[in-house]
Short mmCIF file of C-alpha atoms in Angstrom, two decimals:
data_model
loop_
_atom_site.label_atom_id
_atom_site.label_comp_id
_atom_site.label_asym_id
_atom_site.label_seq_id
_atom_site.Cartn_x
_atom_site.Cartn_y
_atom_site.Cartn_z
CA MET A 21 19.83 88.43 -76.91
CA ARG A 22 17.82 85.53 -75.84
CA TRP A 23 14.55 87.40 -76.76
CA LYS A 24 13.48 86.79 -80.23
CA HIS A 25 11.55 89.73 -81.83
CA THR A 26 7.96 88.78 -82.46
CA SER A 27 7.24 88.68 -86.05
CA SER A 28 4.74 91.27 -87.12
CA LEU A 29 1.15 89.93 -88.06
CA LYS A 30 -0.14 91.23 -91.32
CA VAL A 31 -3.75 92.43 -91.10
CA ALA A 32 -5.97 94.87 -93.07
CA ASN A 33 -9.25 96.54 -92.49
CA GLU A 34 -12.39 94.23 -93.06
CA PRO A 35 -14.02 95.03 -96.50
CA ILE A 36 -17.47 96.45 -95.83
CA LEU A 37 -20.08 94.61 -98.13
CA ALA A 38 -22.52 96.28 -100.26
CA PHE A 39 -25.67 94.07 -99.67
CA ALA A 40 -26.78 94.81 -103.25
CA GLN A 41 -30.05 93.05 -104.51
CA GLY A 42 -29.30 89.29 -105.05
CA SER A 43 -25.80 89.28 -103.35
CA PRO A 44 -25.29 86.36 -100.86
CA GLU A 45 -24.67 88.74 -97.81
CA ARG A 46 -28.08 90.48 -98.51
CA ASP A 47 -29.93 87.16 -98.59
CA ALA A 48 -28.30 85.79 -95.69
CA LEU A 49 -28.78 89.14 -93.54
CA GLN A 50 -32.64 89.08 -94.83
CA LYS A 51 -32.95 85.41 -93.49
CA ALA A 52 -31.25 86.37 -90.01
CA LEU A 53 -33.80 89.10 -89.89
CA LYS A 54 -36.82 86.91 -90.42
CA ASP A 55 -35.40 84.23 -88.11
CA LEU A 56 -35.59 87.08 -85.11
CA LYS A 57 -39.04 88.32 -86.10
CA GLY A 58 -41.15 88.06 -83.11
CA ARG A 59 -38.54 86.12 -81.02
CA THR A 60 -37.48 86.68 -77.77
CA GLU A 61 -34.01 85.53 -76.71
CA ALA A 62 -33.45 84.41 -73.03
CA ILE A 63 -29.84 85.88 -72.10
CA PRO A 64 -28.48 84.83 -68.50
CA CYS A 65 -25.64 86.12 -66.49
CA VAL A 66 -22.86 84.23 -67.04
CA VAL A 67 -20.57 83.90 -63.92
CA GLY A 68 -18.10 81.30 -63.27
CA ASP A 69 -18.96 79.61 -66.49
CA GLU A 70 -22.59 78.98 -65.15
CA GLU A 71 -25.69 80.49 -66.59
CA VAL A 72 -27.45 82.26 -63.70
CA TRP A 73 -30.82 83.81 -63.54
CA THR A 74 -31.78 86.21 -60.74
CA SER A 75 -35.39 87.54 -59.97
CA ASP A 76 -34.67 90.96 -61.24
CA VAL A 77 -35.91 90.34 -65.05
CA GLN A 78 -35.70 92.90 -67.61
CA TYR A 79 -36.41 93.19 -71.23
CA GLN A 80 -34.65 94.75 -74.32
CA VAL A 81 -37.47 96.04 -76.92
CA SER A 82 -36.93 96.83 -80.50
CA PRO A 83 -36.62 100.65 -80.73
CA PHE A 84 -38.70 100.85 -83.75
CA ASN A 85 -41.16 98.23 -82.58
CA HIS A 86 -41.76 98.41 -78.71
CA GLY A 87 -44.34 95.49 -79.18
CA HIS A 88 -41.16 93.10 -79.99
CA LYS A 89 -39.26 92.16 -76.81
CA VAL A 90 -35.83 91.05 -78.58
CA ALA A 91 -34.35 89.94 -75.27
CA LYS A 92 -35.35 88.83 -71.83
CA PHE A 93 -32.45 89.17 -69.31
CA CYS A 94 -31.77 89.63 -65.72
CA TYR A 95 -29.70 92.10 -63.46
CA ALA A 96 -26.74 90.53 -61.47
CA ASP A 97 -27.23 91.56 -57.77
CA LYS A 98 -24.35 92.51 -55.44
CA ASP A 99 -23.77 89.02 -54.09
CA LEU A 100 -23.53 87.51 -57.83
CA LEU A 101 -21.31 90.44 -58.94
CA ASN A 102 -18.92 89.50 -55.96
CA LYS A 103 -19.16 85.90 -57.07
CA ALA A 104 -18.18 87.11 -60.50
CA ILE A 105 -15.13 88.93 -59.05
CA GLU A 106 -14.08 85.87 -57.13
CA ALA A 107 -14.37 83.76 -60.41
CA ALA A 108 -12.40 85.96 -62.46
CA LEU A 109 -9.48 86.37 -59.74
CA ALA A 110 -9.24 82.40 -59.63
CA ALA A 111 -8.73 82.34 -63.43
CA ARG A 112 -6.37 85.32 -63.58
CA LYS A 113 -3.02 83.84 -62.97
CA GLU A 114 -3.20 81.08 -65.62
CA TRP A 115 -4.72 83.51 -68.12
CA ASP A 116 -2.08 86.15 -67.54
CA LEU A 117 0.81 83.45 -68.08
CA LYS A 118 -0.42 82.11 -71.39
CA PRO A 119 1.74 83.43 -74.14
CA VAL A 120 0.19 86.46 -76.01
CA ALA A 121 0.40 84.69 -79.37
CA ASP A 122 -2.13 82.05 -77.83
CA ARG A 123 -4.30 84.70 -76.56
CA ALA A 124 -4.31 86.67 -80.00
CA GLN A 125 -5.19 83.44 -81.93
CA ILE A 126 -8.59 83.31 -79.93
CA PHE A 127 -9.40 86.93 -81.01
CA LEU A 128 -8.18 86.21 -84.66
CA LYS A 129 -10.52 83.28 -84.64
CA ALA A 130 -13.38 85.22 -83.44
CA ALA A 131 -12.89 87.95 -85.96
CA ASP A 132 -12.84 85.16 -88.90
CA MET A 133 -16.25 83.84 -87.37
CA LEU A 134 -17.76 87.41 -87.13
CA SER A 135 -16.37 88.02 -90.85
CA GLY A 136 -17.96 84.75 -92.18
CA PRO A 137 -20.51 82.39 -90.53
CA ARG A 138 -21.70 84.75 -87.71
CA ARG A 139 -21.83 88.06 -89.72
CA ALA A 140 -25.64 87.92 -90.77
CA GLU A 141 -26.59 87.04 -87.09
CA VAL A 142 -24.63 89.79 -85.38
CA LEU A 143 -25.68 92.29 -87.84
CA ALA A 144 -29.42 91.43 -87.63
CA LYS A 145 -29.34 91.35 -83.69
CA THR A 146 -27.70 95.01 -84.04
CA MET A 147 -30.39 96.19 -86.43
CA VAL A 148 -33.37 94.73 -84.49
CA GLY A 149 -32.09 95.51 -80.97
CA GLN A 150 -30.12 99.01 -81.50
CA GLY A 151 -32.30 100.35 -84.52
CA LYS A 152 -29.38 100.38 -86.88
CA THR A 153 -29.87 100.39 -90.90
CA VAL A 154 -28.04 97.82 -92.99
CA ILE A 155 -24.92 99.93 -93.49
CA GLN A 156 -24.68 101.37 -89.84
CA ALA A 157 -24.86 97.80 -88.53
CA GLU A 158 -22.21 96.61 -91.12
CA VAL A 159 -19.74 99.26 -90.27
CA ASP A 160 -19.99 98.83 -86.57
CA ALA A 161 -20.97 95.06 -85.74
CA ALA A 162 -18.99 93.61 -88.48
CA ALA A 163 -16.13 95.69 -89.91
CA GLU A 164 -15.33 97.62 -86.63
CA LEU A 165 -15.36 94.85 -84.47
CA ILE A 166 -13.55 92.40 -86.64
CA ASP A 167 -10.71 95.30 -86.90
CA PHE A 168 -10.66 95.65 -83.19
CA PHE A 169 -9.98 91.93 -82.87
CA ARG A 170 -7.34 91.58 -85.54
CA PHE A 171 -5.44 94.89 -85.19
CA ASN A 172 -5.32 94.52 -81.30
CA ALA A 173 -3.91 91.20 -81.62
CA LYS A 174 -1.33 92.53 -84.26
CA PHE A 175 -0.54 95.41 -81.67
CA ALA A 176 -0.23 93.09 -78.68
CA MET A 177 2.07 90.69 -80.80
CA GLU A 178 4.37 93.54 -81.92
CA LEU A 179 4.48 95.10 -78.37
CA GLU A 180 5.72 91.64 -77.22
CA GLY A 181 8.90 92.46 -79.32
CA GLU A 182 9.45 95.83 -77.97
CA GLN A 183 12.56 94.98 -75.67
CA PRO A 184 15.20 97.24 -74.05
CA ALA A 185 18.97 97.35 -74.90
CA SER A 186 21.15 94.65 -73.42
CA VAL A 187 24.83 95.41 -72.71
CA PRO A 188 27.12 92.43 -71.54
CA PRO A 189 27.28 90.79 -69.27
CA SER A 190 23.60 91.16 -68.67
CA THR A 191 20.49 90.68 -70.55
CA ASN A 192 17.33 92.92 -70.14
CA SER A 193 13.73 92.04 -70.94
CA VAL A 194 10.24 93.09 -70.44
CA VAL A 195 7.33 91.05 -69.55
CA TYR A 196 3.87 92.36 -70.44
CA ARG A 197 1.90 91.39 -67.46
CA GLY A 198 -1.96 91.86 -67.30
CA LEU A 199 -2.98 94.05 -64.21
CA GLU A 200 -3.23 92.66 -60.79
CA GLY A 201 -6.98 92.25 -60.23
CA PHE A 202 -10.15 92.45 -62.48
CA VAL A 203 -11.06 94.99 -65.12
CA ALA A 204 -14.63 96.45 -65.24
CA ALA A 205 -15.95 96.92 -68.78
CA ILE A 206 -18.87 99.27 -68.93
CA SER A 207 -20.20 99.34 -72.60
CA PRO A 208 -22.87 101.77 -74.26
CA PHE A 209 -25.72 100.88 -76.55
CA ASN A 210 -24.61 102.82 -79.86
CA PHE A 211 -21.96 100.57 -80.90
CA THR A 212 -21.93 96.77 -80.87
CA ALA A 213 -17.96 96.98 -81.68
CA ILE A 214 -17.40 99.21 -78.42
CA GLY A 215 -18.70 96.37 -76.04
CA GLY A 216 -16.51 93.76 -77.75
CA ASN A 217 -13.53 95.99 -77.72
CA LEU A 218 -14.04 97.15 -74.03
CA ALA A 219 -14.16 93.83 -72.71
CA GLY A 220 -12.10 92.12 -75.40
CA THR A 221 -8.79 94.33 -75.37
CA PRO A 222 -8.03 93.95 -71.54
CA ALA A 223 -8.73 90.17 -71.87
CA LEU A 224 -6.33 90.00 -74.83
CA MET A 225 -3.53 91.69 -72.72
CA GLY A 226 -3.93 88.96 -69.93
CA ASN A 227 -6.59 90.49 -67.87
CA VAL A 228 -9.90 89.10 -66.30
CA VAL A 229 -12.87 91.10 -66.97
CA LEU A 230 -16.35 91.82 -65.66
CA TRP A 231 -18.52 93.05 -68.54
CA LYS A 232 -21.54 95.06 -68.01
CA PRO A 233 -23.46 95.52 -71.43
CA SER A 234 -26.05 98.16 -71.95
CA ASP A 235 -29.76 97.00 -71.38
CA THR A 236 -30.28 98.33 -74.97
CA ALA A 237 -27.75 96.38 -76.56
CA MET A 238 -28.23 93.15 -74.79
CA LEU A 239 -28.99 91.05 -77.85
CA ALA A 240 -25.90 91.70 -80.10
CA SER A 241 -23.64 92.01 -76.91
CA TYR A 242 -24.44 88.29 -75.94
CA ALA A 243 -23.74 87.32 -79.58
CA VAL A 244 -20.47 88.92 -79.35
CA TYR A 245 -19.65 87.14 -76.01
CA ARG A 246 -20.75 83.78 -77.56
CA VAL A 247 -18.72 84.05 -80.40
CA LEU A 248 -15.63 84.87 -78.13
CA ARG A 249 -16.31 81.72 -76.02
CA GLU A 250 -16.80 79.67 -79.18
CA ALA A 251 -13.64 80.86 -80.70
CA GLY A 252 -11.90 79.59 -77.43
CA LEU A 253 -12.02 82.17 -75.01
CA PRO A 254 -11.88 80.10 -71.66
CA PRO A 255 -14.41 80.36 -69.03
CA ASN A 256 -14.03 82.81 -66.36
CA ILE A 257 -11.85 85.34 -68.32
CA ILE A 258 -14.77 87.50 -69.17
CA GLN A 259 -17.73 87.30 -66.80
CA PHE A 260 -20.92 88.78 -68.67
CA VAL A 261 -23.16 90.47 -65.88
CA PRO A 262 -25.90 92.65 -66.91
CA ALA A 263 -26.68 94.92 -63.94
CA ASP A 264 -28.31 98.00 -62.68
CA GLY A 265 -25.83 100.71 -63.20
CA PRO A 266 -25.27 102.11 -59.51
CA THR A 267 -25.26 98.57 -58.09
CA PHE A 268 -22.50 97.57 -60.49
CA GLY A 269 -20.55 100.79 -59.90
CA ASP A 270 -20.91 100.46 -56.16
CA THR A 271 -19.80 96.75 -55.98
CA ILE A 272 -16.73 96.97 -58.31
CA THR A 273 -15.53 100.26 -56.67
CA SER A 274 -15.84 98.59 -53.09
CA SER A 275 -13.53 95.69 -54.09
CA GLU A 276 -9.95 95.79 -53.16
CA HIS A 277 -9.10 93.95 -56.50
CA LEU A 278 -10.50 96.43 -58.71
CA CYS A 279 -7.66 97.47 -61.23
CA GLY A 280 -9.14 99.13 -63.96
CA ILE A 281 -12.41 100.52 -65.51
CA ASN A 282 -12.83 100.59 -69.18
CA PHE A 283 -15.90 102.94 -69.99
CA THR A 284 -17.90 104.46 -72.63
CA GLY A 285 -20.91 106.39 -71.71
CA SER A 286 -22.14 109.83 -70.00
CA VAL A 287 -19.98 112.27 -68.33
CA PRO A 288 -21.98 111.94 -65.05
CA THR A 289 -21.79 108.20 -64.84
CA PHE A 290 -17.99 108.46 -65.47
CA LYS A 291 -17.38 111.27 -62.90
CA ARG A 292 -19.50 109.25 -60.37
CA LEU A 293 -17.21 106.16 -60.91
CA TRP A 294 -14.06 108.19 -60.67
CA LYS A 295 -15.31 109.84 -57.39
CA GLN A 296 -15.91 106.51 -55.89
CA VAL A 297 -12.67 105.07 -56.97
CA ALA A 298 -10.79 108.30 -55.18
CA GLN A 299 -13.16 107.76 -52.14
CA ASN A 300 -11.98 104.04 -51.82
CA LEU A 301 -8.48 104.63 -52.97
CA ASP A 302 -6.97 103.25 -49.59
CA ARG A 303 -8.87 99.91 -50.07
CA PHE A 304 -7.44 99.06 -53.40
CA ARG A 305 -4.34 96.74 -53.68
CA THR A 306 -3.18 98.82 -56.88
CA PHE A 307 -4.18 102.26 -58.43
CA PRO A 308 -7.07 101.50 -60.68
CA ARG A 309 -6.57 102.59 -64.32
CA LEU A 310 -9.51 104.48 -65.62
CA ALA A 311 -10.23 104.76 -69.34
CA GLY A 312 -13.17 106.61 -70.50
CA GLU A 313 -15.02 107.98 -73.52
CA CYS A 314 -17.88 110.28 -72.87
CA GLY A 315 -19.26 111.69 -76.26
CA GLY A 316 -18.92 115.39 -77.59
CA LYS A 317 -20.68 118.30 -79.12
CA ASN A 318 -19.03 118.12 -82.17
CA PHE A 319 -18.41 120.77 -84.78
CA HIS A 320 -18.33 121.38 -88.53
CA PHE A 321 -16.77 124.72 -89.05
CA VAL A 322 -17.32 126.10 -92.71
CA HIS A 323 -15.08 128.76 -94.01
CA ARG A 324 -16.20 130.83 -97.34
CA SER A 325 -13.58 128.90 -99.37
CA ALA A 326 -15.42 125.51 -98.81
CA ASP A 327 -16.76 123.34 -101.19
CA VAL A 328 -20.63 123.49 -100.53
CA ASP A 329 -21.51 119.98 -101.82
CA SER A 330 -19.11 118.44 -99.30
CA VAL A 331 -20.37 120.51 -96.47
CA VAL A 332 -23.87 119.37 -97.15
CA SER A 333 -23.15 115.61 -97.69
CA GLY A 334 -20.75 115.57 -94.86
CA THR A 335 -23.40 117.34 -92.29
CA LEU A 336 -26.26 115.30 -93.34
CA ARG A 337 -24.39 112.06 -92.77
CA SER A 338 -22.76 113.22 -89.62
CA ALA A 339 -25.72 114.89 -87.89
CA PHE A 340 -28.49 112.35 -88.97
CA GLU A 341 -27.10 109.05 -89.58
CA TYR A 342 -28.01 106.72 -87.00
CA GLY A 343 -30.27 109.27 -85.62
CA GLY A 344 -27.36 111.22 -84.57
CA GLN A 345 -26.79 108.68 -81.75
CA LYS A 346 -22.81 108.78 -82.29
CA CYS A 347 -20.34 110.14 -79.87
CA SER A 348 -18.94 111.88 -82.93
CA ALA A 349 -22.10 113.15 -84.45
CA CYS A 350 -21.90 116.77 -85.63
CA SER A 351 -24.32 118.87 -83.61
CA ARG A 352 -22.76 122.32 -84.05
CA LEU A 353 -22.55 123.99 -87.54
CA TYR A 354 -20.71 127.16 -88.03
CA VAL A 355 -21.53 128.71 -91.43
CA PRO A 356 -20.39 132.13 -93.06
CA GLN A 357 -23.01 134.40 -94.05
CA SER A 358 -22.21 134.35 -97.83
CA LEU A 359 -22.74 130.67 -97.97
CA TRP A 360 -25.78 130.50 -95.53
CA PRO A 361 -28.51 130.77 -98.15
CA GLN A 362 -26.96 128.22 -100.36
CA ILE A 363 -26.22 125.75 -97.56
CA LYS A 364 -29.60 126.23 -95.92
CA GLY A 365 -31.32 125.47 -98.89
CA ARG A 366 -29.44 122.52 -99.90
CA LEU A 367 -29.61 121.11 -96.39
CA LEU A 368 -33.42 121.56 -96.23
CA GLU A 369 -33.78 120.00 -99.47
CA GLU A 370 -31.59 116.79 -98.90
CA HIS A 371 -33.10 116.50 -95.47
CA GLY A 372 -36.38 116.22 -96.91
CA ARG A 373 -35.33 113.10 -98.87
CA ILE A 374 -34.31 111.28 -95.79
CA LYS A 375 -36.34 108.08 -95.33
CA VAL A 376 -37.52 107.38 -91.84
CA GLY A 377 -38.74 103.91 -90.94
CA ASP A 378 -38.17 100.25 -89.90
CA PRO A 379 -34.59 99.29 -91.14
CA ALA A 380 -35.03 95.50 -90.83
CA GLU A 381 -38.13 95.72 -93.27
CA ASP A 382 -36.99 98.53 -95.42
CA PHE A 383 -33.47 98.54 -96.61
CA GLY A 384 -34.09 102.02 -98.12
CA THR A 385 -34.34 103.37 -94.57
CA PHE A 386 -31.74 105.85 -93.72
CA PHE A 387 -32.94 107.22 -90.28
CA SER A 388 -34.57 104.68 -87.75
CA ALA A 389 -35.97 105.19 -84.22
CA VAL A 390 -33.85 106.87 -81.38
CA ILE A 391 -33.02 104.51 -78.28
CA ASP A 392 -33.83 106.55 -75.23
CA ALA A 393 -36.67 109.18 -74.66
CA LYS A 394 -34.90 110.43 -71.49
CA GLU A 395 -31.89 112.06 -73.27
CA ILE A 396 -31.36 114.56 -75.93
CA PHE A 397 -28.79 112.08 -77.68
CA GLY A 398 -30.04 112.38 -81.10
CA PRO A 399 -30.53 114.30 -84.38
CA VAL A 400 -30.30 117.76 -83.11
CA LEU A 401 -28.22 120.24 -85.27
CA THR A 402 -27.72 123.83 -84.38
CA VAL A 403 -26.53 126.55 -86.74
CA TYR A 404 -24.53 129.51 -86.04
CA VAL A 405 -24.14 131.96 -88.88
CA TYR A 406 -21.13 134.37 -88.65
CA PRO A 407 -19.96 137.41 -90.58
CA ASP A 408 -17.43 136.15 -93.20
CA ASP A 409 -14.65 138.43 -91.95
CA LYS A 410 -15.11 137.26 -88.28
CA TYR A 411 -13.92 133.59 -88.96
CA LYS A 412 -10.96 133.98 -86.59
CA GLU A 413 -13.09 135.12 -83.80
CA THR A 414 -15.56 132.30 -84.65
CA LEU A 415 -12.88 129.67 -84.42
CA GLN A 416 -12.21 131.00 -80.81
CA LEU A 417 -15.93 130.48 -80.27
CA VAL A 418 -15.78 126.88 -81.58
CA ASP A 419 -12.87 126.04 -79.10
CA SER A 420 -14.52 127.83 -76.00
CA THR A 421 -18.29 127.00 -76.37
CA THR A 422 -18.60 123.50 -74.86
CA SER A 423 -16.70 121.50 -72.48
CA TYR A 424 -15.97 118.73 -74.84
CA GLY A 425 -13.20 117.81 -77.11
CA LEU A 426 -14.09 114.72 -79.00
CA THR A 427 -14.31 115.49 -83.04
CA GLY A 428 -14.58 118.42 -85.34
CA ALA A 429 -14.22 119.09 -88.93
CA VAL A 430 -12.92 122.36 -90.80
CA PHE A 431 -14.23 122.87 -94.45
CA ALA A 432 -12.03 125.19 -96.45
CA GLN A 433 -10.16 125.28 -99.62
CA ASP A 434 -7.80 128.13 -98.46
CA LYS A 435 -4.60 126.28 -97.21
CA GLU A 436 -3.80 129.27 -94.71
CA VAL A 437 -7.04 129.12 -93.26
CA ILE A 438 -6.78 125.21 -92.81
CA GLN A 439 -3.41 125.80 -91.22
CA GLU A 440 -4.76 128.46 -88.75
CA ALA A 441 -7.70 126.54 -87.93
CA THR A 442 -5.65 123.39 -87.25
CA LYS A 443 -3.58 125.51 -84.62
CA MET A 444 -6.61 127.40 -83.25
CA LEU A 445 -8.60 124.20 -82.62
CA ARG A 446 -5.48 121.99 -81.29
CA ASN A 447 -7.40 121.17 -78.28
CA ALA A 448 -10.79 121.25 -79.49
CA ALA A 449 -10.95 117.75 -80.79
CA GLY A 450 -9.02 114.57 -80.33
CA ASN A 451 -10.02 113.51 -84.02
CA PHE A 452 -9.88 116.29 -86.28
CA TYR A 453 -11.09 116.29 -89.97
CA VAL A 454 -10.21 118.46 -92.73
CA ASN A 455 -12.99 118.48 -95.49
CA ASP A 456 -14.58 115.46 -94.20
CA LYS A 457 -17.26 114.75 -91.83
CA SER A 458 -16.77 114.40 -88.03
CA THR A 459 -17.78 110.75 -88.02
CA GLY A 460 -16.42 107.41 -89.29
CA ALA A 461 -13.21 106.79 -87.57
CA VAL A 462 -11.62 103.67 -88.87
CA VAL A 463 -9.67 101.21 -86.69
CA GLY A 464 -5.89 101.14 -87.42
CA GLN A 465 -6.47 104.52 -89.51
CA GLN A 466 -7.87 107.00 -87.28
CA PRO A 467 -7.66 105.89 -83.44
CA PHE A 468 -10.51 107.41 -81.63
CA GLY A 469 -10.89 109.49 -78.60
CA GLY A 470 -11.11 113.11 -76.96
CA SER A 471 -10.06 114.79 -73.88
CA ARG A 472 -11.64 117.63 -71.69
CA ALA A 473 -14.98 116.35 -70.97
CA SER A 474 -14.90 113.90 -73.48
CA GLY A 475 -12.83 111.46 -71.97
CA THR A 476 -9.19 110.05 -71.22
CA ASN A 477 -8.40 110.13 -74.92
CA ASP A 478 -6.68 106.58 -74.88
CA LYS A 479 -7.24 106.07 -78.67
CA PRO A 480 -8.97 102.64 -79.10
CA GLY A 481 -8.13 101.49 -82.64
CA GLY A 482 -4.48 102.54 -82.31
CA PRO A 483 -1.17 100.65 -81.02
CA HIS A 484 -1.11 102.64 -77.89
CA TYR A 485 -4.36 101.53 -76.38
CA ILE A 486 -3.21 98.29 -75.28
CA LEU A 487 -0.55 99.80 -72.97
CA ARG A 488 -3.49 100.97 -70.75
CA TRP A 489 -4.07 97.19 -69.95
CA THR A 490 -0.66 95.90 -69.30
CA SER A 491 1.73 96.49 -66.24
CA PRO A 492 5.19 95.75 -67.65
CA GLN A 493 7.76 93.97 -65.43
CA VAL A 494 11.51 94.53 -66.42
CA ILE A 495 13.96 91.77 -65.64
CA LYS A 496 17.67 92.15 -65.63
CA GLU A 497 19.64 88.83 -65.93
CA THR A 498 23.59 89.16 -65.18
CA HIS A 499 25.34 86.18 -66.53
CA GLU A 500 28.80 86.63 -64.55
CA PRO A 501 29.80 86.92 -60.90
CA LEU A 502 29.45 90.46 -59.54
CA GLY A 503 33.06 90.57 -58.06
CA ASP A 504 34.12 92.95 -55.36
CA TRP A 505 31.81 95.25 -54.00
CA ARG A 506 34.35 98.17 -53.81
CA TYR A 507 34.93 100.65 -56.68
CA SER A 508 38.42 100.86 -58.40
CA TYR A 509 38.61 104.49 -57.39
CA MET A 510 38.68 103.28 -53.71
CA GLN A 511 41.80 101.36 -53.95
#
């Protein structure tokens, strides 16, 4: 074998810091928050390694203080987006030919920067710009983003070692190429880490990317982009192009070089993009890959054998942490009649203790402002109380009530009920929890995603996600002359 198996890269999940009184991480975060106070950062489009401003100027305001414009940015127009496509394509060949270990080192360095010197900055910008509390910013903009960069680097290097069998006199090998064209990454407001992953993973695999960050996560997204560049990401590999959604969608789906869309957002937007791709199918040089995650109407199903404390604690966190603005947040709670009085009382009692406020000023805040007044994407929990003996019928209701299939949880101590619920809800959730809340998936531990209207279930955070962003080429090399064209039976 000429191909040497790539050695495995040892990585572990980033520890979540406690930010206790007097801790160095707390002091650093408070200083970073103080530095942002009243400040507006100017954020350009970055195309062809040039900072570009257009006349279409926009502002990102702090959700809990609309008087504070945290970022001034501009929308890329159609001409600028087409220029970004050209710049990306010009850089594609050289980047794709770079050894995967070299590309991985850039993301490992970025992870180290986020873990250490840039941690407080990215956390503070996520808190002020997206309304996150200390711990919600920490698990997102630090831990999860660092984990994405490190684990994906590990998965990419291990994939390189996955080679086919060779039988003398031939040698077989697989080259994991990037896709031919450019990938469009469209990221949401609610997780800084998602933006870094949607743009970063295709780039890691040898692709060039146009990244359209969310208007309401601009400050943190640009900080992540700058970290990647400072970690050694060459110019033109990721074009940073804030844009009006329809303008961006129309432009990328009109280009013959579109080879993929990496999306997290609403169902209507993803459907619109999919339809545009379908309508333009004859135009493209290759079939574009569409990876999308579109949220859910996630459930907690409670059986009468459940531990009530776990139900109350898990539901409060899942439904109300970060204002319910997680794709995986619980919005449907199914409770048996026998437990409802107890659970209702406990939920109302504990809910009354939730502190609402400014997370940058008061670290005791649990619940901050929601981002967008136009969508019910927030802390709304509905409760369905069912007769204890109708739990099987209720499980069928759980499965059939919505078009989504992202996350869900079953709370029960009865092992037979757990087994039955797991079978009946097999297609109701891509991430299924037993006696735990429906939120909190960890990279490398619970790869995340769902199907039905929740998306394409490509499982970022797991080893198979990177396969979406590579186009393998199989090479057979024969080391001896081929000999006579005739077979022996013909003699």
